[in-house]
mmCIF file of C-alpha atoms in Angstrom:
data_model
loop_
_atom_site.group_PDB
_atom_site.id
_atom_site.type_symbol
_atom_site.label_atom_id
_atom_site.label_comp_id
_atom_site.label_asym_id
_atom_site.label_seq_id
_atom_site.Cartn_x
_atom_site.Cartn_y
_atom_site.Cartn_z
ATOM 1 C CA MET A 170 -0.168 -22.684 -0.670
ATOM 2 C CA VAL A 171 1.214 -26.186 -1.081
ATOM 3 C CA GLY A 172 4.939 -25.994 -0.470
ATOM 4 C CA PHE A 173 4.853 -22.334 0.546
ATOM 5 C CA PHE A 174 4.844 -23.006 4.287
ATOM 6 C CA GLN A 175 6.261 -25.930 6.197
ATOM 7 C CA PRO A 176 3.717 -27.774 8.364
ATOM 8 C CA ALA A 177 5.748 -26.948 11.506
ATOM 9 C CA GLN A 178 5.380 -23.222 10.750
ATOM 10 C CA LEU A 179 1.579 -23.188 10.682
ATOM 11 C CA PRO A 180 0.976 -22.826 14.441
ATOM 12 C CA THR A 181 3.203 -19.736 14.561
ATOM 13 C CA LEU A 182 1.923 -17.882 11.478
ATOM 14 C CA THR A 183 0.080 -14.603 11.950
ATOM 15 C CA ALA A 184 -2.898 -13.438 9.910
ATOM 16 C CA GLU A 185 -0.518 -11.121 8.024
ATOM 17 C CA ASP A 186 1.796 -14.018 7.189
ATOM 18 C CA MET A 187 -1.067 -15.983 5.656
ATOM 19 C CA ALA A 188 -2.785 -13.078 3.871
ATOM 20 C CA SER A 189 -2.074 -12.068 0.300
ATOM 21 C CA GLU A 190 0.000 -8.974 -0.434
ATOM 22 C CA GLN A 191 -3.160 -7.311 -1.719
ATOM 23 C CA LYS A 192 -4.934 -7.933 1.602
ATOM 24 C CA ASN A 193 -1.912 -6.733 3.585
ATOM 25 C CA ASP A 194 -1.759 -3.551 1.467
ATOM 26 C CA GLU A 195 -5.460 -2.948 2.116
ATOM 27 C CA ARG A 196 -4.918 -3.402 5.863
ATOM 28 C CA ARG A 197 -1.950 -0.988 5.814
ATOM 29 C CA LYS A 198 -4.082 1.650 4.083
ATOM 30 C CA GLN A 199 -6.887 1.173 6.617
ATOM 31 C CA ARG A 200 -4.448 1.506 9.545
ATOM 32 C CA LYS A 201 -2.926 4.634 8.011
ATOM 33 C CA TYR A 202 -6.379 6.183 7.510
ATOM 34 C CA ALA A 203 -7.385 5.308 11.079
ATOM 35 C CA MET A 204 -4.189 6.793 12.517
ATOM 36 C CA GLU A 205 -4.691 9.995 10.513
ATOM 37 C CA ALA A 206 -8.255 10.240 11.814
ATOM 38 C CA LEU A 207 -7.030 9.765 15.382
ATOM 39 C CA ASP A 208 -4.346 12.420 14.907
ATOM 40 C CA GLN A 209 -6.923 14.867 13.548
ATOM 41 C CA GLY A 210 -9.285 14.139 16.429
ATOM 42 C CA TRP A 211 -6.510 14.684 18.953
ATOM 43 C CA ALA A 212 -5.487 17.944 17.287
ATOM 44 C CA LEU A 213 -9.097 19.191 17.286
ATOM 45 C CA LYS A 214 -9.558 18.345 20.960
ATOM 46 C CA ASN A 215 -6.306 20.056 21.893
ATOM 47 C CA GLY A 216 -6.881 23.227 19.897
ATOM 48 C CA GLN A 217 -4.271 22.598 17.236
ATOM 49 C CA LEU A 218 -6.845 22.495 14.407
ATOM 50 C CA GLU A 219 -9.957 24.519 13.874
ATOM 51 C CA PRO A 220 -13.176 22.558 13.202
#
């Protein structure tokens, strides 16, 4: 990480900024899976899908 970020930037960096691309990809997949699960749950509760 030496030279990748300027010291003045560190207080403003998010977890995503500091994480590797691999970790960010994993997080994106987890969010997508969670959103799909929420959508399915909503559809089941509202009669748009059959259990």
